[in-house]
mmCIF file of C-alpha atoms and ligand atoms in Angstrom:
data_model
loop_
_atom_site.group_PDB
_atom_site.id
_atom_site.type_symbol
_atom_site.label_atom_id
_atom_site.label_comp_id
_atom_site.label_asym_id
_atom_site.label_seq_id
_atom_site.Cartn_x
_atom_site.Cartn_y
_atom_site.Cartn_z
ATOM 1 C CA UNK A 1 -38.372 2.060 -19.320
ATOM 2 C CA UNK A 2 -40.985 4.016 -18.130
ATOM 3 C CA UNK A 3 -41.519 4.993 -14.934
ATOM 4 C CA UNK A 4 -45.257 5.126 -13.586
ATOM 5 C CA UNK A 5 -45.159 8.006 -10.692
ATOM 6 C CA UNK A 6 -48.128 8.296 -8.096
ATOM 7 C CA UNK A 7 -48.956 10.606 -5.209
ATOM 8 C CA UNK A 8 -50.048 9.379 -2.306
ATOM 9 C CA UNK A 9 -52.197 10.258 0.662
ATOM 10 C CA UNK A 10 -49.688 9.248 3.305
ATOM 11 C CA UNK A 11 -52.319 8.348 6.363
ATOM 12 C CA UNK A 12 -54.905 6.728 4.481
ATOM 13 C CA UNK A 13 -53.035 5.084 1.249
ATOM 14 C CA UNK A 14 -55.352 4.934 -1.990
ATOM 15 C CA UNK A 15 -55.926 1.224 -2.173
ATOM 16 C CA UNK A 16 -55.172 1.588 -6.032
ATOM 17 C CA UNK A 17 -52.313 2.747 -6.058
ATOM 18 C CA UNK A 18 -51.182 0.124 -3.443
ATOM 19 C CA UNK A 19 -52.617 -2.711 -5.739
ATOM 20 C CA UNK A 20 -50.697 -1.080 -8.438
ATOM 21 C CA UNK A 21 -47.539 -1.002 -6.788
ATOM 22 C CA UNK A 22 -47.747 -4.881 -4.878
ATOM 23 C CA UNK A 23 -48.774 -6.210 -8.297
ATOM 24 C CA UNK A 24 -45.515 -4.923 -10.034
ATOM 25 C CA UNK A 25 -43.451 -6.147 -6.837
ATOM 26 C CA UNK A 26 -45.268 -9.583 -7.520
ATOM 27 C CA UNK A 27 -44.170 -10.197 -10.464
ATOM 28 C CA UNK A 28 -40.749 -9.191 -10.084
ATOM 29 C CA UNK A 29 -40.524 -5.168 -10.704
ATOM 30 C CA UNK A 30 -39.089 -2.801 -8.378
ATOM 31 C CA UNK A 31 -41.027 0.001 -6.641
ATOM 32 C CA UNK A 32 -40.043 2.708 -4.979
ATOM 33 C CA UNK A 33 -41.464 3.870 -1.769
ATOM 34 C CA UNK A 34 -41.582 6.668 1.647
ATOM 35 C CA UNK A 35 -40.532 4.746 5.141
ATOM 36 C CA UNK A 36 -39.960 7.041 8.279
ATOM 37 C CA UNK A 37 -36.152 6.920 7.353
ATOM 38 C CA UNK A 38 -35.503 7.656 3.636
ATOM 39 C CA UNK A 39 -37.254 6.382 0.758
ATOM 40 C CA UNK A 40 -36.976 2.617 -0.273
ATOM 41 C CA UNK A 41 -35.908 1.224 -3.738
ATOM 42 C CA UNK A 42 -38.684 -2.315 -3.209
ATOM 43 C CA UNK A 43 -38.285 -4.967 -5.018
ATOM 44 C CA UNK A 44 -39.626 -9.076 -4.027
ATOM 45 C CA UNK A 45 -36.632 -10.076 -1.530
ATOM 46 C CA UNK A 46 -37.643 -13.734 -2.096
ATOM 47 C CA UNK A 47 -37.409 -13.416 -5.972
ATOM 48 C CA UNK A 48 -33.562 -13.598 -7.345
ATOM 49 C CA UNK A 49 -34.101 -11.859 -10.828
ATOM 50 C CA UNK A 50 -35.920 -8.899 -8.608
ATOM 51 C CA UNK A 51 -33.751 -7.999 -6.281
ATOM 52 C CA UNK A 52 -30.547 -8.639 -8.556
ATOM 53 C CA UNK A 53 -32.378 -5.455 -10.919
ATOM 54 C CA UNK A 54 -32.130 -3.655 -7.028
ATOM 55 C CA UNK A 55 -28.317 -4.030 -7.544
ATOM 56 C CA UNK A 56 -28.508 -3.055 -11.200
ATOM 57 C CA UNK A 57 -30.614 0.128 -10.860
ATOM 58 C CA UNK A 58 -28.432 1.429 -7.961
ATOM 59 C CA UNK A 59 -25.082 0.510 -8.884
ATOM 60 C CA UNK A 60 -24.459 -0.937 -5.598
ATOM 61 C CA UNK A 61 -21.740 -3.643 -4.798
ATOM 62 C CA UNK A 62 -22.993 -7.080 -4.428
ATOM 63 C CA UNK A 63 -21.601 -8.152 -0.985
ATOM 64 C CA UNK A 64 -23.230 -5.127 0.649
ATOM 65 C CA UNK A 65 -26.547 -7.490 1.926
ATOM 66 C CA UNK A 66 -30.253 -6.010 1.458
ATOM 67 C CA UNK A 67 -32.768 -5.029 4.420
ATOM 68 C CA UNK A 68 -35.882 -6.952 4.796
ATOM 69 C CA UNK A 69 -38.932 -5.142 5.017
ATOM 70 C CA UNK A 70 -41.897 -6.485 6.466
ATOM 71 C CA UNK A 71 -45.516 -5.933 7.748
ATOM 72 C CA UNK A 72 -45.880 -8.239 11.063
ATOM 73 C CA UNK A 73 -44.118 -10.351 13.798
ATOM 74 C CA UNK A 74 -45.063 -13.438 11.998
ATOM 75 C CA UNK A 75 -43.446 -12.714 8.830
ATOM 76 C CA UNK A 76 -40.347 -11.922 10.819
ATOM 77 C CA UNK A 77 -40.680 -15.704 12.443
ATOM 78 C CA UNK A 78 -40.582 -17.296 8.958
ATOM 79 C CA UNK A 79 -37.632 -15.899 7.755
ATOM 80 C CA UNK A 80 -34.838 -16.088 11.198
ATOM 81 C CA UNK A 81 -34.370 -17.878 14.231
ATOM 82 C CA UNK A 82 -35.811 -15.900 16.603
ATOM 83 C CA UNK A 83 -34.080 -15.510 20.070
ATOM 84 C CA UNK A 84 -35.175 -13.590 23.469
ATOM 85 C CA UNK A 85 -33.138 -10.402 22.557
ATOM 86 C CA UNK A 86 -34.977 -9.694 19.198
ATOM 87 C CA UNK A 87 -38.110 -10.764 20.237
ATOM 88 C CA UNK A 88 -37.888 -8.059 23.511
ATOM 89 C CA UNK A 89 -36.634 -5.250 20.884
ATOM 90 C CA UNK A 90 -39.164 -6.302 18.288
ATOM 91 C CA UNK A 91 -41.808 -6.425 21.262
ATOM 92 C CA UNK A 92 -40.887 -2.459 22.526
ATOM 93 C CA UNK A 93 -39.705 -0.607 19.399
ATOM 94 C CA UNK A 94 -41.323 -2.271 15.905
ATOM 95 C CA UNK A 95 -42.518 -0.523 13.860
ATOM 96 C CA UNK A 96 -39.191 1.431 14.276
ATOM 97 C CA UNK A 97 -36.076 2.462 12.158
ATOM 98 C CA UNK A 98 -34.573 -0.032 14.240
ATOM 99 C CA UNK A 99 -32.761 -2.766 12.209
ATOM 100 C CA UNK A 100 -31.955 -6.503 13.572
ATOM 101 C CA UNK A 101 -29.103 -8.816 12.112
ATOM 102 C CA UNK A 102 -30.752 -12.368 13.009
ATOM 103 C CA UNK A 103 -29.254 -16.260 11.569
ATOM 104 C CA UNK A 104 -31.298 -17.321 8.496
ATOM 105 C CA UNK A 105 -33.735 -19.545 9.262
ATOM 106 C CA UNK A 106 -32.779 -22.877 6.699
ATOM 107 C CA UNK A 107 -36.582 -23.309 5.603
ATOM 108 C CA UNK A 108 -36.867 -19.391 4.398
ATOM 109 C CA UNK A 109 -35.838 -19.274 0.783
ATOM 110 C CA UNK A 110 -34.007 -16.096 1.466
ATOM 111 C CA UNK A 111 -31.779 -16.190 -2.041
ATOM 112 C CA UNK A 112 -28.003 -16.011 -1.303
ATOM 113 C CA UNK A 113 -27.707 -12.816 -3.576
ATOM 114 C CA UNK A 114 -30.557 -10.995 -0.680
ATOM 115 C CA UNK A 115 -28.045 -11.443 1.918
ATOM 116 C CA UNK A 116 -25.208 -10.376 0.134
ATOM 117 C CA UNK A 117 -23.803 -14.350 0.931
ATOM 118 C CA UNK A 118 -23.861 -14.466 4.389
ATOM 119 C CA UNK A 119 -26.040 -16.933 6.898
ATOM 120 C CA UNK A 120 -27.567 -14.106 8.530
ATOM 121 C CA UNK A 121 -30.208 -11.633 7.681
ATOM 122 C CA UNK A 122 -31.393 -8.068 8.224
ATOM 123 C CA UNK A 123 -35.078 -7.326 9.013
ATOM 124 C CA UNK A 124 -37.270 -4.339 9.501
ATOM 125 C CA UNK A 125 -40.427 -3.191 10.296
ATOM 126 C CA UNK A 126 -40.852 -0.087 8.865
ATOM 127 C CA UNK A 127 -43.026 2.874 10.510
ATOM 128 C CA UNK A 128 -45.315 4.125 7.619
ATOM 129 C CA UNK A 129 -48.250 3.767 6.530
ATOM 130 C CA UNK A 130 -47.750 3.679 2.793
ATOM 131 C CA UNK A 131 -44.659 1.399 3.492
ATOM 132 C CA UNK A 132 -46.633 -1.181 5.782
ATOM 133 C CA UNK A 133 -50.133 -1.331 3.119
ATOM 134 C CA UNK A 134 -47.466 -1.890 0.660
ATOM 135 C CA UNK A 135 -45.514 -5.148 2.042
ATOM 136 C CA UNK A 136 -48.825 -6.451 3.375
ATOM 137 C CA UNK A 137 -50.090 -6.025 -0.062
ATOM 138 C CA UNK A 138 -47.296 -7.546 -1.844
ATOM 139 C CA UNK A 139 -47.545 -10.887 0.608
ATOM 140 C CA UNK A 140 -43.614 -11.316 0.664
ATOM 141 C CA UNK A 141 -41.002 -9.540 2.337
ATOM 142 C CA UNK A 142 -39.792 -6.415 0.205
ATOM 143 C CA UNK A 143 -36.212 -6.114 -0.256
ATOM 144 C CA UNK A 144 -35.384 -2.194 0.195
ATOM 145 C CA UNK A 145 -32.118 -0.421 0.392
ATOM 146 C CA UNK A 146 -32.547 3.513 -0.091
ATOM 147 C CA UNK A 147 -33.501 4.207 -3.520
ATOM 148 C CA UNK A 148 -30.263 6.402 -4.895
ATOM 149 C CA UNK A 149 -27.327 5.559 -7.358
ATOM 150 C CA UNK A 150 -24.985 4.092 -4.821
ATOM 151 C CA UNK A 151 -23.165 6.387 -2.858
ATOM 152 C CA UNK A 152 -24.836 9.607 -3.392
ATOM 153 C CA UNK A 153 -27.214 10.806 -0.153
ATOM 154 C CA UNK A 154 -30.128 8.918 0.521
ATOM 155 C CA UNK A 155 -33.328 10.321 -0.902
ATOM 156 C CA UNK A 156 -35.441 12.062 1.501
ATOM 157 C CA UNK A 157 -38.270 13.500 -1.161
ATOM 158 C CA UNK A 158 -40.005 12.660 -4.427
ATOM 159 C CA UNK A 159 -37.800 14.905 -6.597
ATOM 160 C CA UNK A 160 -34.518 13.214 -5.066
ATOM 161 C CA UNK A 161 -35.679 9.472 -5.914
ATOM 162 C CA UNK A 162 -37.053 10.821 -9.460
ATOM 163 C CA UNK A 163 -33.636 12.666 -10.054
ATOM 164 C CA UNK A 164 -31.448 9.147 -9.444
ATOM 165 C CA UNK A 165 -34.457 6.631 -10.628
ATOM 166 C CA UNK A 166 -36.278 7.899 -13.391
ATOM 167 C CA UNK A 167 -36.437 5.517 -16.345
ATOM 168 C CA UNK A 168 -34.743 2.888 -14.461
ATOM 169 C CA UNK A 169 -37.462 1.176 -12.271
ATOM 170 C CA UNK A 170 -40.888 0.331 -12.853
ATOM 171 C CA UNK A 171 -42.655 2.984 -10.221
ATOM 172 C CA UNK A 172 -41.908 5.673 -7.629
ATOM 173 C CA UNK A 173 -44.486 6.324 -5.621
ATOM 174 C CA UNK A 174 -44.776 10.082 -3.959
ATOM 175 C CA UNK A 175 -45.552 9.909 -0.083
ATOM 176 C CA UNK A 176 -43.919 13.424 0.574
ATOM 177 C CA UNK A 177 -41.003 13.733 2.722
ATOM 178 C CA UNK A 178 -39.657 11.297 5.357
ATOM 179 C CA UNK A 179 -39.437 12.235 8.302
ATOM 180 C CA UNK A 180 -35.977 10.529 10.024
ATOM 181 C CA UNK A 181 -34.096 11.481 6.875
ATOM 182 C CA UNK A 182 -31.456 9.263 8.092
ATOM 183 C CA UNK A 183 -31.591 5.440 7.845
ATOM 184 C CA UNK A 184 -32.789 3.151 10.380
ATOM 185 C CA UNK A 185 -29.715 1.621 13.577
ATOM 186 C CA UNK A 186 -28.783 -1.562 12.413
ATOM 187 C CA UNK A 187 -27.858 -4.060 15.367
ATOM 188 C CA UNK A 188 -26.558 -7.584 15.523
ATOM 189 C CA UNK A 189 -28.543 -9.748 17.390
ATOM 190 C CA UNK A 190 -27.055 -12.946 16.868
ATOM 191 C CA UNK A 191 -25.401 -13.277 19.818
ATOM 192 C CA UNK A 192 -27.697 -12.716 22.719
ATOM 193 C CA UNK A 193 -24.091 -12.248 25.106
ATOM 194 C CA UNK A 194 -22.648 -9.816 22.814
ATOM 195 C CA UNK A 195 -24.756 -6.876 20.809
ATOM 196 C CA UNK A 196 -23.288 -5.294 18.225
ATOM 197 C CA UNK A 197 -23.980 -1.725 17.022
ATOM 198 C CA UNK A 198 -23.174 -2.368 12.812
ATOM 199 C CA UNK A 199 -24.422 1.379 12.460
ATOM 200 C CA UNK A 200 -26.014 4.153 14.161
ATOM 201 C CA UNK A 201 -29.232 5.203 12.911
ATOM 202 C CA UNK A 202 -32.704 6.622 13.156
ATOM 203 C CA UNK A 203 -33.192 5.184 16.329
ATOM 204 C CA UNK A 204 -30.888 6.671 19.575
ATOM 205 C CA UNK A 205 -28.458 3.601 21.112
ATOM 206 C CA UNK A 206 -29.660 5.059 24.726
ATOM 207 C CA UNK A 207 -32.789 4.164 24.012
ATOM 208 C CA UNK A 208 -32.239 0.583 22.901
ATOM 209 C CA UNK A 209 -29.692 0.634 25.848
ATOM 210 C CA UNK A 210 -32.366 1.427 27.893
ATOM 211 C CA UNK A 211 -34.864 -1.641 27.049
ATOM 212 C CA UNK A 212 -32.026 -4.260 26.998
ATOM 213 C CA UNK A 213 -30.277 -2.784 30.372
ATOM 214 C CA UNK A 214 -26.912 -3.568 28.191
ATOM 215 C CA UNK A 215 -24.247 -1.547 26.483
ATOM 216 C CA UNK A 216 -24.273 -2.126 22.939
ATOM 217 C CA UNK A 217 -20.673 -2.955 21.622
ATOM 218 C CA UNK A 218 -18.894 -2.162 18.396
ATOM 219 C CA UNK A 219 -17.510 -4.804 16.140
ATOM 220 C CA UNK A 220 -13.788 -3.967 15.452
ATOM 221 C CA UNK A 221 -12.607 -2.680 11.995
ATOM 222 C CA UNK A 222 -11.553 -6.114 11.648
ATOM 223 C CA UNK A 223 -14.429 -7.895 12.224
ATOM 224 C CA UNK A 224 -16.466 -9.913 9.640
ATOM 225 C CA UNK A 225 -19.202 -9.100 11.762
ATOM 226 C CA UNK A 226 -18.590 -5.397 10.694
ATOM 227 C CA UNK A 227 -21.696 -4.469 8.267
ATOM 228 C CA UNK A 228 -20.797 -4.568 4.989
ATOM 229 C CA UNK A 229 -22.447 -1.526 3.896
ATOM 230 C CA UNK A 230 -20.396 0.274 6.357
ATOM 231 C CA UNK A 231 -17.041 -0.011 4.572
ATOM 232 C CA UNK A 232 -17.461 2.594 1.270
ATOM 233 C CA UNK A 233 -17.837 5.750 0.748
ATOM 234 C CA UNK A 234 -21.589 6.769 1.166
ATOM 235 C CA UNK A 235 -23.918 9.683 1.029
ATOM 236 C CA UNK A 236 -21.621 11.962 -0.718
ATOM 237 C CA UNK A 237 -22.800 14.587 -2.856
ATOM 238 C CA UNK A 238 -20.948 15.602 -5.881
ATOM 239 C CA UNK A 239 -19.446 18.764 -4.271
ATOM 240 C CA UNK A 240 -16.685 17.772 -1.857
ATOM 241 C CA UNK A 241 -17.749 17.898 2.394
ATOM 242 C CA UNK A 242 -16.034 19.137 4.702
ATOM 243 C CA UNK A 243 -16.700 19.228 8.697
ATOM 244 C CA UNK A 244 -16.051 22.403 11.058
ATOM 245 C CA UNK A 245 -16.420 22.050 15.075
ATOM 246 C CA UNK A 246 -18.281 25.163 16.526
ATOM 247 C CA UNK A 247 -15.856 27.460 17.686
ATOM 248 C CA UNK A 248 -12.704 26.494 15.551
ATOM 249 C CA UNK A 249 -11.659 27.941 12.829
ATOM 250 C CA UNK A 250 -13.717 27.492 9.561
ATOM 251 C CA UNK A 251 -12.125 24.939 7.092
ATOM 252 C CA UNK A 252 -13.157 27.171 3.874
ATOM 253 C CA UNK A 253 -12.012 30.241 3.092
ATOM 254 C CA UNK A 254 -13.237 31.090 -0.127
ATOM 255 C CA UNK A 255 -16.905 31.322 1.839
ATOM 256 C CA UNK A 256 -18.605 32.992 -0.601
ATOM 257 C CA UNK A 257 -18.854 29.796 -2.818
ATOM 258 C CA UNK A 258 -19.348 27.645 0.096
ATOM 259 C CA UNK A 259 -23.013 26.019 1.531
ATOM 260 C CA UNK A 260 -23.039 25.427 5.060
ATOM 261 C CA UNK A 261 -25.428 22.992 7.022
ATOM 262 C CA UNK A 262 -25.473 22.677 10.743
ATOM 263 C CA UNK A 263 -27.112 24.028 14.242
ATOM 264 C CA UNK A 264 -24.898 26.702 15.114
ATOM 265 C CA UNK A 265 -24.531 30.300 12.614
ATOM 266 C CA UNK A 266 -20.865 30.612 11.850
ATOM 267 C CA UNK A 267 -21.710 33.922 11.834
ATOM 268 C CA UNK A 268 -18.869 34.588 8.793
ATOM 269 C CA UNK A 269 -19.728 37.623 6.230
ATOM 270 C CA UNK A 270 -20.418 36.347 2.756
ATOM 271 C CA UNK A 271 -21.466 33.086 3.892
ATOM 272 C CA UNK A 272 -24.518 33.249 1.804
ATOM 273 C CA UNK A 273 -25.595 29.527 1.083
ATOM 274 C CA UNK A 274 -26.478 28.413 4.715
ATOM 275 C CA UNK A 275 -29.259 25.620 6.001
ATOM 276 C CA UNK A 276 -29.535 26.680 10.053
ATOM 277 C CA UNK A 277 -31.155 23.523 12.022
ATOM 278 C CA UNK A 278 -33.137 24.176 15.051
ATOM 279 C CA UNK A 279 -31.937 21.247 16.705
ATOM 280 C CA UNK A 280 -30.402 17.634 15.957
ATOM 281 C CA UNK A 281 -33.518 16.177 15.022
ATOM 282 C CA UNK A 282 -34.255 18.672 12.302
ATOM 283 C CA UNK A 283 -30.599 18.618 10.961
ATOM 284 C CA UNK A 284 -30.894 14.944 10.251
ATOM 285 C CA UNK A 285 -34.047 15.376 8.508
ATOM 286 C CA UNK A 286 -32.266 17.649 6.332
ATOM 287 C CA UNK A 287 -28.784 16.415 6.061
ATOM 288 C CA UNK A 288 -29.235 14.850 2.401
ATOM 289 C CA UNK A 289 -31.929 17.180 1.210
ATOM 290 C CA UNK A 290 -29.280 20.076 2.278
ATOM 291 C CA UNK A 291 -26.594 17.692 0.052
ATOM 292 C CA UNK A 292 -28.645 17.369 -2.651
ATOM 293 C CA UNK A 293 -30.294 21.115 -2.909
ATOM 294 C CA UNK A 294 -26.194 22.309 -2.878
ATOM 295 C CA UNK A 295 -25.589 20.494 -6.146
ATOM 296 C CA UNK A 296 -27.773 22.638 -7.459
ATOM 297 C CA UNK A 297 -26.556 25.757 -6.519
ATOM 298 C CA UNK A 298 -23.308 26.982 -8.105
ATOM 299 C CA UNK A 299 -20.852 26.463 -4.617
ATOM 300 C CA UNK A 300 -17.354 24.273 -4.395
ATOM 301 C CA UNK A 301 -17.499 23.148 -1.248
ATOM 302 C CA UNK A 302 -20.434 21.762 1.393
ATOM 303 C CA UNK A 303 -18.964 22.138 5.026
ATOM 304 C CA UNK A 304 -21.368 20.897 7.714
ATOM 305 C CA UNK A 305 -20.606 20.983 11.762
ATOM 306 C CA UNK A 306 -19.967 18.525 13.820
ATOM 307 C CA UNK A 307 -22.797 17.023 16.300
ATOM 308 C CA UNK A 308 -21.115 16.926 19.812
ATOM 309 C CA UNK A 309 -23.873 15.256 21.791
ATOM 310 C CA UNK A 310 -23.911 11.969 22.771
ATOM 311 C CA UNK A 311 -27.566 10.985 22.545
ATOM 312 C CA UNK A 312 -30.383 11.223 20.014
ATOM 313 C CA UNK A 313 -29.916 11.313 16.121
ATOM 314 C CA UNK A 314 -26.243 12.761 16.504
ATOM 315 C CA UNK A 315 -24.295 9.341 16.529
ATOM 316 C CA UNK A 316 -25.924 8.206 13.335
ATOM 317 C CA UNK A 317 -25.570 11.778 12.317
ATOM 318 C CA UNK A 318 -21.597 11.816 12.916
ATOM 319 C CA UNK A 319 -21.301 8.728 10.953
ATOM 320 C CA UNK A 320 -23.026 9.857 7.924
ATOM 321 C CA UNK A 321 -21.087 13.001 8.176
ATOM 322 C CA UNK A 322 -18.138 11.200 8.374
ATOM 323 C CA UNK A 323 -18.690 8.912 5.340
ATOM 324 C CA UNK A 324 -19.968 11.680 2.915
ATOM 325 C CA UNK A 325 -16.947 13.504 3.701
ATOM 326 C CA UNK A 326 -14.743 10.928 3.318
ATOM 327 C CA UNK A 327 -11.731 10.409 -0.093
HETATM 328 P P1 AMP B 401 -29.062 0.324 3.159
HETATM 329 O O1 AMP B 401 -30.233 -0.536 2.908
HETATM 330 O O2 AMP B 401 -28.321 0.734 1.955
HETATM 331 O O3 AMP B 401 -29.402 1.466 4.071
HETATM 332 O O4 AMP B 401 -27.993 -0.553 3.964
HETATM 333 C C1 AMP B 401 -28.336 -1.706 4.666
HETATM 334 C C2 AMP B 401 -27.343 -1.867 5.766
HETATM 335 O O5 AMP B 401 -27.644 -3.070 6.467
HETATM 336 C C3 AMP B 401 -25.921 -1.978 5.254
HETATM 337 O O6 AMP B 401 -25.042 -1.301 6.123
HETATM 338 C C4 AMP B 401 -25.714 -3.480 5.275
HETATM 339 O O7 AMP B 401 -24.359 -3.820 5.349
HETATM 340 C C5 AMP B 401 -26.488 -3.876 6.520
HETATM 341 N N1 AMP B 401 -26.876 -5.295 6.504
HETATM 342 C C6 AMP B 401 -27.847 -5.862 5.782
HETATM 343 N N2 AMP B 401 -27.864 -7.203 5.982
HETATM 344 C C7 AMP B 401 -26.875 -7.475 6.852
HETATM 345 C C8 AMP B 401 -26.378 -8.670 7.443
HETATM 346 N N3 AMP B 401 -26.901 -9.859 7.184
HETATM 347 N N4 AMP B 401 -25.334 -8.567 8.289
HETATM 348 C C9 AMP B 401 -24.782 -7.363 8.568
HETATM 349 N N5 AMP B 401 -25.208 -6.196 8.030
HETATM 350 C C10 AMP B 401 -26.234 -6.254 7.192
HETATM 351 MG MG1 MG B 402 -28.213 3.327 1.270
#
């Protein structure tokens, strides 16, 4: 196949290449586009053929359920039962990298293969111009996981999606880089009583903490209510990860063909391949890109350090670190 590619103006989308892109989505192609988190692999979440091609081009297991992407409140009303809760988050945060795990609502014709089989459903709005003309466009809720091969780092740029897409979906469209560059918090909202964090994300638990004057609470490793996506290995480059805490000792010692990403300068001689963050926020904008721009360069091991605050982009940060570094 070939894949059509298009640069966009992010602020002020070209209207044809938005027709372009809603008309493939219409009629069952997949599309790839920028959010604020990571880029999206699109595809019609109310079509069955479409979104089982989403599965196809990535690779990706079939139980692990698909985010819903949509352009207004209404849209969201069609598709869940609606409850206080999501409404108040949906009210405050939307559009947001904020992610809400609602019960299907029985007249949506949400196909069983979207949701991975379950009876409840993850929605979205995302915060983007080129992502918002898009599903507004394409008058149906876009199906959208990140658009890499399963399990390798989410793509943050043009090049990355090209690298893992090319040839396998219809179009990528070029919106520059995201700006998150992790994915969006994904909470269970079911339960009004009991909030569940299924994984940390773009957007900070304080602050969600904050607006619902609750703790939110972690489904045990046990739990079907755990997220599904949650249980493989994820993000990982091809070059093995490995995690240092400031001020211990480094876990590498052949340095010299070692990349490091992180905040704090190791400060080691040869250390040559090294991405210094200015702060958490800029580290998780460049977590993958870091990932991906090693593989290129001729090192054996990534090691990245371990974010010890307990607010902001770090959770979601730890738990990507974790994953990618993961057997
Ligand atoms: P991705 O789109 O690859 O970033 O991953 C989507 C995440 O949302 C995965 O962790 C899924 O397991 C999770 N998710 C999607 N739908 C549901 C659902 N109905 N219940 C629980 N988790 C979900
Ligand atoms: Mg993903």
């Amino acid at each position: 196949m070939t894949t059509i590619t298009a640069k966009i103006n992010k602020w002020n989308p070209e209207p044809e290449i938005i027709s372009m892109a809603s008309e493939i989505l219409r009629s069952g192609g997949l599309v790839a586009f920028p959010t604020e988190t990571v880029y999206g692999l699109g595809a019609d979440a109310l079509n069955v053929e479409a979104v089982k091609k989403i599965y196809e081009a990535k690779g990706r297991p079939s139980d692990n359920p698909l985010i819903l992407h949509l352009s207004s409140y209404e849209q969201a009303e069609g598709l869940v039962i609606m409850n206080d809760v999501a409404k108040k988050l949906i009210k405050n945060f939307w559009p947001a990298p904020l992610t809400l795990v609602l019960n299907v609502n029985p007249s949506a014709k949400i196909p069983l293969r979207t949701r991975g089989g379950l009876d409840t459903v993850a929605i979205r709005m995302p915060d983007n111009p080129v992502a918002l003309s898009l599903i507004d466009a394409a008058k149906t809720p876009i199906a959208a996981p990140s658009a890499n091969l399963s399990g390798r780092p989410s793509p943050t740029d043009f090049q990355s999606v090209f690298n893992d897409m090319n040839g396998k979906i219809e179009m990528i469209i070029d919106g520059g880089e995201t700006e998150a560059g992790i994915e969006s918090t994904v909470i269970d909202v079911t339960n009004p009583e009991k909030i569940l964090m299924l994984r940390p994300g773009g957007m900070p638990r304080e602050i969600i903490e904050g607006v619902l004057e609750k703790e939110l609470e972690i489904p045990d490793a046990l739990s079907k209510k755990r997220s599904p996506g949650t249980r493989y290995r994820h993000y990982a480059p091809n070059i093995p990860v490995k995690i240092w805490q400031y001020e211990k000792n480094f876990p590498v010692d052949d340095v010299k063909n070692c990349g490091y990403l992180g905040i704090n300068d190791p400060e080691i001689k040869n250390l040559n391949h090294k991405i210094i963050f200015d702060d958490v926020k800029n580290y998780a904008h460049g977590l993958f890109s870091g990932f991906r721009k090693f593989e290129t360069e001729k090192i054996s091991y990534i090691v990245v350090e371990w974010p010890e605050d307990d607010f902001g982009l770090s959770e979601g940060l730890r738990d990507r670190i974790l994953r990618a570094s993961s057997k």
